[in-house]
Amino acid sequence: MSKRCIPIALALSFTLPLISCVATTEPRFVIDDQSYQSQGKNERINFIVLHYTAEDEPTSLELLTTKNVSAHYLIPSTDNNKIYHLVPDNERAWHAGSGGFAGRTVLNDTSIGIEIVNDGIQLPYRGSLKSQNLAYHPTEHFVDFKEIQVRKIAQLVTDLTKRYDISPKNIIGHSDMAPSRKIDPGAKFPWERLYKEFGIGAWYDEADKQRFMDEEEFTQQSIADIKQALRDYGYQINNTEEWDKPSRNVIYAFQLHFRPDNLSAEIDLETYAILKALNKKYGNQPS
Ligand SMILES: [Zn+2]
């Protein structure tokens, strides 16, 4: 109900019909008629991006709640039953930054970010990270995750994957989407265990890997072919005809995820065979 008054008309001319304040009723439109439903749609949340904080728990909480960086969830390091839910799932958290995966480039828009309290690189080895170039830390430089954290991650990611119907290969590490800037969640993140024990994320079939290793194909592949195979899986990689630093960063990110015990940052037969096995298994799945 509203009232419309036109006193100015009366003031200007007595020849106008007398218009007084009258009550009118605005129609209330139905804005939620769901009798028809579209087929062309998908969940807005398409990715889960996993991180380590590289800080202790109090500092992690402070940074993620008071600065211009955030995540939807924080897995603490203390032995309690908590997972902190810092940003509602339907709002954007600022955790991904520039980069991309599987054809998407603004992952803050389409992902859930999960931070895990973990030191990342052990203190004596951290200095090299401050250099301009990304350091290729070996596996033993990384800090283990706690068992209780792995169990919390498994429960949370399982729940989110079901709720938002997330494709296995879209459960990724920060390094997978930003290989020239990030190395988290690092070589100790238990991707293989999460897949084999909890059915989380993507992992290759060992038999496929062995078969690709036995084939002669690798020696015949050009750099362009191998880079295309990385692109087919979802990685962003340049199209130079060499394994330059940005390209090796992608190999390192791939190995952090799928071959964390042998981090060479160089393409080799086993790395290639794992990549081929993954593309065989997940190649036809929509991202
Ligand atoms: Zn991160």
mmCIF file with all atom_site columns, N, CA and C in Angstrom, residues 42 46-49 99-107 110 166-173 175-179 228-237 250 279 282-283 285-287:
data_model
loop_
_atom_site.group_PDB
_atom_site.id
_atom_site.type_symbol
_atom_site.label_atom_id
_atom_site.label_alt_id
_atom_site.label_comp_id
_atom_site.label_asym_id
_atom_site.label_entity_id
_atom_site.label_seq_id
_atom_site.pdbx_PDB_ins_code
_atom_site.Cartn_x
_atom_site.Cartn_y
_atom_site.Cartn_z
_atom_site.occupancy
_atom_site.B_iso_or_equiv
_atom_site.pdbx_formal_charge
_atom_site.auth_seq_id
_atom_site.auth_comp_id
_atom_site.auth_asym_id
_atom_site.auth_atom_id
_atom_site.pdbx_PDB_model_num
ATOM 1   N N  . ASN A 1 42  ? 24.814 -25.527 -13.581 1.00 0.00 ? 42  ASN A N  1
ATOM 2   C CA . ASN A 1 42  ? 25.637 -26.383 -12.728 1.00 0.00 ? 42  ASN A CA 1
ATOM 3   C C  . ASN A 1 42  ? 25.910 -25.631 -11.435 1.00 0.00 ? 42  ASN A C  1
ATOM 4   N N  . ASN A 1 46  ? 32.816 -25.089 -8.133  1.00 0.00 ? 46  ASN A N  1
ATOM 5   C CA . ASN A 1 46  ? 33.344 -26.148 -8.995  1.00 0.00 ? 46  ASN A CA 1
ATOM 6   C C  . ASN A 1 46  ? 34.645 -26.748 -8.500  1.00 0.00 ? 46  ASN A C  1
ATOM 7   N N  . PHE A 1 47  ? 35.323 -26.074 -7.600  1.00 0.00 ? 47  PHE A N  1
ATOM 8   C CA . PHE A 1 47  ? 36.657 -26.500 -7.174  1.00 0.00 ? 47  PHE A CA 1
ATOM 9   C C  . PHE A 1 47  ? 36.765 -26.471 -5.652  1.00 0.00 ? 47  PHE A C  1
ATOM 10  N N  . ILE A 1 48  ? 37.633 -27.341 -5.150  1.00 0.00 ? 48  ILE A N  1
ATOM 11  C CA . ILE A 1 48  ? 38.118 -27.207 -3.776  1.00 0.00 ? 48  ILE A CA 1
ATOM 12  C C  . ILE A 1 48  ? 39.623 -26.982 -3.887  1.00 0.00 ? 48  ILE A C  1
ATOM 13  N N  . VAL A 1 49  ? 40.114 -25.911 -3.285  1.00 0.00 ? 49  VAL A N  1
ATOM 14  C CA . VAL A 1 49  ? 41.542 -25.600 -3.323  1.00 0.00 ? 49  VAL A CA 1
ATOM 15  C C  . VAL A 1 49  ? 42.106 -25.737 -1.913  1.00 0.00 ? 49  VAL A C  1
ATOM 16  N N  . GLY A 1 99  ? 45.949 -17.159 -11.424 1.00 0.00 ? 99  GLY A N  1
ATOM 17  C CA . GLY A 1 99  ? 46.284 -18.516 -11.856 1.00 0.00 ? 99  GLY A CA 1
ATOM 18  C C  . GLY A 1 99  ? 45.078 -19.124 -12.530 1.00 0.00 ? 99  GLY A C  1
ATOM 19  N N  . GLY A 1 100 ? 45.018 -20.438 -12.563 1.00 0.00 ? 100 GLY A N  1
ATOM 20  C CA . GLY A 1 100 ? 43.855 -21.074 -13.180 1.00 0.00 ? 100 GLY A CA 1
ATOM 21  C C  . GLY A 1 100 ? 44.015 -22.571 -13.248 1.00 0.00 ? 100 GLY A C  1
ATOM 22  N N  . PHE A 1 101 ? 42.910 -23.223 -13.551 1.00 0.00 ? 101 PHE A N  1
ATOM 23  C CA . PHE A 1 101 ? 42.927 -24.679 -13.716 1.00 0.00 ? 101 PHE A CA 1
ATOM 24  C C  . PHE A 1 101 ? 41.686 -25.074 -14.500 1.00 0.00 ? 101 PHE A C  1
ATOM 25  N N  . ALA A 1 102 ? 41.860 -26.054 -15.371 1.00 0.00 ? 102 ALA A N  1
ATOM 26  C CA . ALA A 1 102 ? 40.750 -26.605 -16.142 1.00 0.00 ? 102 ALA A CA 1
ATOM 27  C C  . ALA A 1 102 ? 39.939 -25.515 -16.851 1.00 0.00 ? 102 ALA A C  1
ATOM 28  N N  . GLY A 1 103 ? 40.649 -24.548 -17.418 1.00 0.00 ? 103 GLY A N  1
ATOM 29  C CA . GLY A 1 103 ? 39.980 -23.520 -18.203 1.00 0.00 ? 103 GLY A CA 1
ATOM 30  C C  . GLY A 1 103 ? 39.382 -22.381 -17.405 1.00 0.00 ? 103 GLY A C  1
ATOM 31  N N  . ARG A 1 104 ? 39.469 -22.444 -16.095 1.00 0.00 ? 104 ARG A N  1
ATOM 32  C CA . ARG A 1 104 ? 38.939 -21.367 -15.238 1.00 0.00 ? 104 ARG A CA 1
ATOM 33  C C  . ARG A 1 104 ? 40.098 -20.533 -14.726 1.00 0.00 ? 104 ARG A C  1
ATOM 34  N N  . THR A 1 105 ? 39.886 -19.219 -14.683 1.00 0.00 ? 105 THR A N  1
ATOM 35  C CA . THR A 1 105 ? 40.987 -18.360 -14.259 1.00 0.00 ? 105 THR A CA 1
ATOM 36  C C  . THR A 1 105 ? 40.701 -17.567 -12.991 1.00 0.00 ? 105 THR A C  1
ATOM 37  N N  . VAL A 1 106 ? 39.461 -17.404 -12.607 1.00 0.00 ? 106 VAL A N  1
ATOM 38  C CA . VAL A 1 106 ? 39.173 -16.633 -11.386 1.00 0.00 ? 106 VAL A CA 1
ATOM 39  C C  . VAL A 1 106 ? 38.617 -17.618 -10.355 1.00 0.00 ? 106 VAL A C  1
ATOM 40  N N  . LEU A 1 107 ? 39.501 -18.348 -9.734  1.00 0.00 ? 107 LEU A N  1
ATOM 41  C CA . LEU A 1 107 ? 39.037 -19.460 -8.898  1.00 0.00 ? 107 LEU A CA 1
ATOM 42  C C  . LEU A 1 107 ? 38.417 -19.018 -7.575  1.00 0.00 ? 107 LEU A C  1
ATOM 43  N N  . THR A 1 110 ? 34.737 -19.505 -7.921  1.00 0.00 ? 110 THR A N  1
ATOM 44  C CA . THR A 1 110 ? 34.111 -20.817 -8.154  1.00 0.00 ? 110 THR A CA 1
ATOM 45  C C  . THR A 1 110 ? 34.638 -21.914 -7.224  1.00 0.00 ? 110 THR A C  1
ATOM 46  N N  . ILE A 1 166 ? 31.357 -31.957 -6.922  1.00 0.00 ? 166 ILE A N  1
ATOM 47  C CA . ILE A 1 166 ? 32.644 -31.513 -7.467  1.00 0.00 ? 166 ILE A CA 1
ATOM 48  C C  . ILE A 1 166 ? 33.374 -32.682 -8.126  1.00 0.00 ? 166 ILE A C  1
ATOM 49  N N  . SER A 1 167 ? 33.877 -32.437 -9.335  1.00 0.00 ? 167 SER A N  1
ATOM 50  C CA . SER A 1 167 ? 34.610 -33.442 -10.095 1.00 0.00 ? 167 SER A CA 1
ATOM 51  C C  . SER A 1 167 ? 35.914 -33.793 -9.364  1.00 0.00 ? 167 SER A C  1
ATOM 52  N N  . PRO A 1 168 ? 36.311 -35.083 -9.356  1.00 0.00 ? 168 PRO A N  1
ATOM 53  C CA . PRO A 1 168 ? 37.530 -35.481 -8.617  1.00 0.00 ? 168 PRO A CA 1
ATOM 54  C C  . PRO A 1 168 ? 38.756 -34.651 -8.983  1.00 0.00 ? 168 PRO A C  1
ATOM 55  N N  . LYS A 1 169 ? 38.943 -34.376 -10.281 1.00 0.00 ? 169 LYS A N  1
ATOM 56  C CA . LYS A 1 169 ? 40.164 -33.659 -10.680 1.00 0.00 ? 169 LYS A CA 1
ATOM 57  C C  . LYS A 1 169 ? 40.113 -32.173 -10.340 1.00 0.00 ? 169 LYS A C  1
ATOM 58  N N  . ASN A 1 170 ? 38.957 -31.698 -9.900  1.00 0.00 ? 170 ASN A N  1
ATOM 59  C CA . ASN A 1 170 ? 38.866 -30.298 -9.494  1.00 0.00 ? 170 ASN A CA 1
ATOM 60  C C  . ASN A 1 170 ? 39.113 -30.102 -7.999  1.00 0.00 ? 170 ASN A C  1
ATOM 61  N N  . ILE A 1 171 ? 39.538 -31.168 -7.340  1.00 0.00 ? 171 ILE A N  1
ATOM 62  C CA . ILE A 1 171 ? 40.015 -31.035 -5.957  1.00 0.00 ? 171 ILE A CA 1
ATOM 63  C C  . ILE A 1 171 ? 41.525 -30.904 -6.063  1.00 0.00 ? 171 ILE A C  1
ATOM 64  N N  . ILE A 1 172 ? 42.016 -29.685 -5.884  1.00 0.00 ? 172 ILE A N  1
ATOM 65  C CA . ILE A 1 172 ? 43.400 -29.372 -6.263  1.00 0.00 ? 172 ILE A CA 1
ATOM 66  C C  . ILE A 1 172 ? 44.134 -28.648 -5.145  1.00 0.00 ? 172 ILE A C  1
ATOM 67  N N  . GLY A 1 173 ? 45.452 -28.594 -5.298  1.00 0.00 ? 173 GLY A N  1
ATOM 68  C CA . GLY A 1 173 ? 46.269 -27.793 -4.405  1.00 0.00 ? 173 GLY A CA 1
ATOM 69  C C  . GLY A 1 173 ? 46.454 -26.389 -4.975  1.00 0.00 ? 173 GLY A C  1
ATOM 70  N N  . SER A 1 175 ? 49.176 -24.986 -5.489  1.00 0.00 ? 175 SER A N  1
ATOM 71  C CA . SER A 1 175 ? 50.264 -25.076 -6.466  1.00 0.00 ? 175 SER A CA 1
ATOM 72  C C  . SER A 1 175 ? 49.765 -25.545 -7.837  1.00 0.00 ? 175 SER A C  1
ATOM 73  N N  . ASP A 1 176 ? 48.709 -26.354 -7.864  1.00 0.00 ? 176 ASP A N  1
ATOM 74  C CA . ASP A 1 176 ? 48.184 -26.813 -9.156  1.00 0.00 ? 176 ASP A CA 1
ATOM 75  C C  . ASP A 1 176 ? 47.624 -25.655 -9.981  1.00 0.00 ? 176 ASP A C  1
ATOM 76  N N  . MET A 1 177 ? 47.044 -24.676 -9.306  1.00 0.00 ? 177 MET A N  1
ATOM 77  C CA . MET A 1 177 ? 46.438 -23.559 -10.050 1.00 0.00 ? 177 MET A CA 1
ATOM 78  C C  . MET A 1 177 ? 47.359 -22.345 -10.170 1.00 0.00 ? 177 MET A C  1
ATOM 79  N N  . ALA A 1 178 ? 48.425 -22.311 -9.357  1.00 0.00 ? 178 ALA A N  1
ATOM 80  C CA . ALA A 1 178 ? 49.359 -21.167 -9.410  1.00 0.00 ? 178 ALA A CA 1
ATOM 81  C C  . ALA A 1 178 ? 50.802 -21.687 -9.294  1.00 0.00 ? 178 ALA A C  1
ATOM 82  N N  . PRO A 1 179 ? 51.237 -22.495 -10.270 1.00 0.00 ? 179 PRO A N  1
ATOM 83  C CA . PRO A 1 179 ? 52.525 -23.201 -10.128 1.00 0.00 ? 179 PRO A CA 1
ATOM 84  C C  . PRO A 1 179 ? 53.752 -22.289 -10.097 1.00 0.00 ? 179 PRO A C  1
ATOM 85  N N  . GLN A 1 228 ? 50.854 -30.177 -24.071 1.00 0.00 ? 228 GLN A N  1
ATOM 86  C CA . GLN A 1 228 ? 49.423 -30.300 -24.378 1.00 0.00 ? 228 GLN A CA 1
ATOM 87  C C  . GLN A 1 228 ? 48.761 -31.312 -23.446 1.00 0.00 ? 228 GLN A C  1
ATOM 88  N N  . ALA A 1 229 ? 49.477 -32.393 -23.118 1.00 0.00 ? 229 ALA A N  1
ATOM 89  C CA . ALA A 1 229 ? 48.928 -33.399 -22.192 1.00 0.00 ? 229 ALA A CA 1
ATOM 90  C C  . ALA A 1 229 ? 48.711 -32.775 -20.805 1.00 0.00 ? 229 ALA A C  1
ATOM 91  N N  . LEU A 1 230 ? 49.630 -31.923 -20.378 1.00 0.00 ? 230 LEU A N  1
ATOM 92  C CA . LEU A 1 230 ? 49.446 -31.212 -19.101 1.00 0.00 ? 230 LEU A CA 1
ATOM 93  C C  . LEU A 1 230 ? 48.226 -30.298 -19.171 1.00 0.00 ? 230 LEU A C  1
ATOM 94  N N  . ARG A 1 231 ? 48.107 -29.608 -20.315 1.00 0.00 ? 231 ARG A N  1
ATOM 95  C CA . ARG A 1 231 ? 46.955 -28.725 -20.530 1.00 0.00 ? 231 ARG A CA 1
ATOM 96  C C  . ARG A 1 231 ? 45.660 -29.528 -20.530 1.00 0.00 ? 231 ARG A C  1
ATOM 97  N N  . ASP A 1 232 ? 45.691 -30.699 -21.157 1.00 0.00 ? 232 ASP A N  1
ATOM 98  C CA . ASP A 1 232 ? 44.490 -31.539 -21.215 1.00 0.00 ? 232 ASP A CA 1
ATOM 99  C C  . ASP A 1 232 ? 44.035 -31.914 -19.802 1.00 0.00 ? 232 ASP A C  1
ATOM 100 N N  . TYR A 1 233 ? 44.985 -32.104 -18.913 1.00 0.00 ? 233 TYR A N  1
ATOM 101 C CA . TYR A 1 233 ? 44.582 -32.464 -17.542 1.00 0.00 ? 233 TYR A CA 1
ATOM 102 C C  . TYR A 1 233 ? 43.998 -31.262 -16.804 1.00 0.00 ? 233 TYR A C  1
ATOM 103 N N  . GLY A 1 234 ? 44.481 -30.054 -17.149 1.00 0.00 ? 234 GLY A N  1
ATOM 104 C CA . GLY A 1 234 ? 43.929 -28.866 -16.496 1.00 0.00 ? 234 GLY A CA 1
ATOM 105 C C  . GLY A 1 234 ? 44.953 -27.797 -16.175 1.00 0.00 ? 234 GLY A C  1
ATOM 106 N N  . TYR A 1 235 ? 46.246 -28.137 -16.287 1.00 0.00 ? 235 TYR A N  1
ATOM 107 C CA . TYR A 1 235 ? 47.282 -27.174 -15.920 1.00 0.00 ? 235 TYR A CA 1
ATOM 108 C C  . TYR A 1 235 ? 47.402 -26.059 -16.957 1.00 0.00 ? 235 TYR A C  1
ATOM 109 N N  . GLN A 1 236 ? 47.689 -24.860 -16.465 1.00 0.00 ? 236 GLN A N  1
ATOM 110 C CA . GLN A 1 236 ? 48.032 -23.752 -17.356 1.00 0.00 ? 236 GLN A CA 1
ATOM 111 C C  . GLN A 1 236 ? 49.534 -23.815 -17.608 1.00 0.00 ? 236 GLN A C  1
ATOM 112 N N  . ILE A 1 237 ? 49.939 -23.865 -18.860 1.00 0.00 ? 237 ILE A N  1
ATOM 113 C CA . ILE A 1 237 ? 51.376 -23.919 -19.178 1.00 0.00 ? 237 ILE A CA 1
ATOM 114 C C  . ILE A 1 237 ? 51.608 -23.180 -20.482 1.00 0.00 ? 237 ILE A C  1
ATOM 115 N N  . VAL A 1 250 ? 55.486 -25.943 -13.514 1.00 0.00 ? 250 VAL A N  1
ATOM 116 C CA . VAL A 1 250 ? 54.287 -26.772 -13.690 1.00 0.00 ? 250 VAL A CA 1
ATOM 117 C C  . VAL A 1 250 ? 54.626 -28.249 -13.433 1.00 0.00 ? 250 VAL A C  1
ATOM 118 N N  . ASN A 1 279 ? 45.079 -38.747 -17.709 1.00 0.00 ? 279 ASN A N  1
ATOM 119 C CA . ASN A 1 279 ? 44.240 -38.293 -18.830 1.00 0.00 ? 279 ASN A CA 1
ATOM 120 C C  . ASN A 1 279 ? 43.373 -39.427 -19.359 1.00 0.00 ? 279 ASN A C  1
ATOM 121 N N  . TYR A 1 282 ? 40.545 -39.700 -16.548 1.00 0.00 ? 282 TYR A N  1
ATOM 122 C CA . TYR A 1 282 ? 39.663 -38.552 -16.276 1.00 0.00 ? 282 TYR A CA 1
ATOM 123 C C  . TYR A 1 282 ? 39.439 -37.672 -17.502 1.00 0.00 ? 282 TYR A C  1
ATOM 124 N N  . GLY A 1 283 ? 40.036 -38.048 -18.627 1.00 0.00 ? 283 GLY A N  1
ATOM 125 C CA . GLY A 1 283 ? 40.015 -37.176 -19.805 1.00 0.00 ? 283 GLY A CA 1
ATOM 126 C C  . GLY A 1 283 ? 38.633 -36.792 -20.290 1.00 0.00 ? 283 GLY A C  1
ATOM 127 N N  . GLN A 1 285 ? 35.881 -36.586 -18.478 1.00 0.00 ? 285 GLN A N  1
ATOM 128 C CA . GLN A 1 285 ? 34.978 -36.029 -17.464 1.00 0.00 ? 285 GLN A CA 1
ATOM 129 C C  . GLN A 1 285 ? 34.909 -34.518 -17.568 1.00 0.00 ? 285 GLN A C  1
ATOM 130 N N  . PRO A 1 286 ? 33.710 -33.965 -17.493 1.00 0.00 ? 286 PRO A N  1
ATOM 131 C CA . PRO A 1 286 ? 33.609 -32.500 -17.536 1.00 0.00 ? 286 PRO A CA 1
ATOM 132 C C  . PRO A 1 286 ? 34.223 -31.894 -16.295 1.00 0.00 ? 286 PRO A C  1
ATOM 133 N N  . SER A 1 287 ? 34.822 -30.735 -16.450 1.00 0.00 ? 287 SER A N  1
ATOM 134 C CA . SER A 1 287 ? 35.416 -30.062 -15.299 1.00 0.00 ? 287 SER A CA 1
ATOM 135 C C  . SER A 1 287 ? 34.383 -29.217 -14.604 1.00 0.00 ? 287 SER A C  1
#
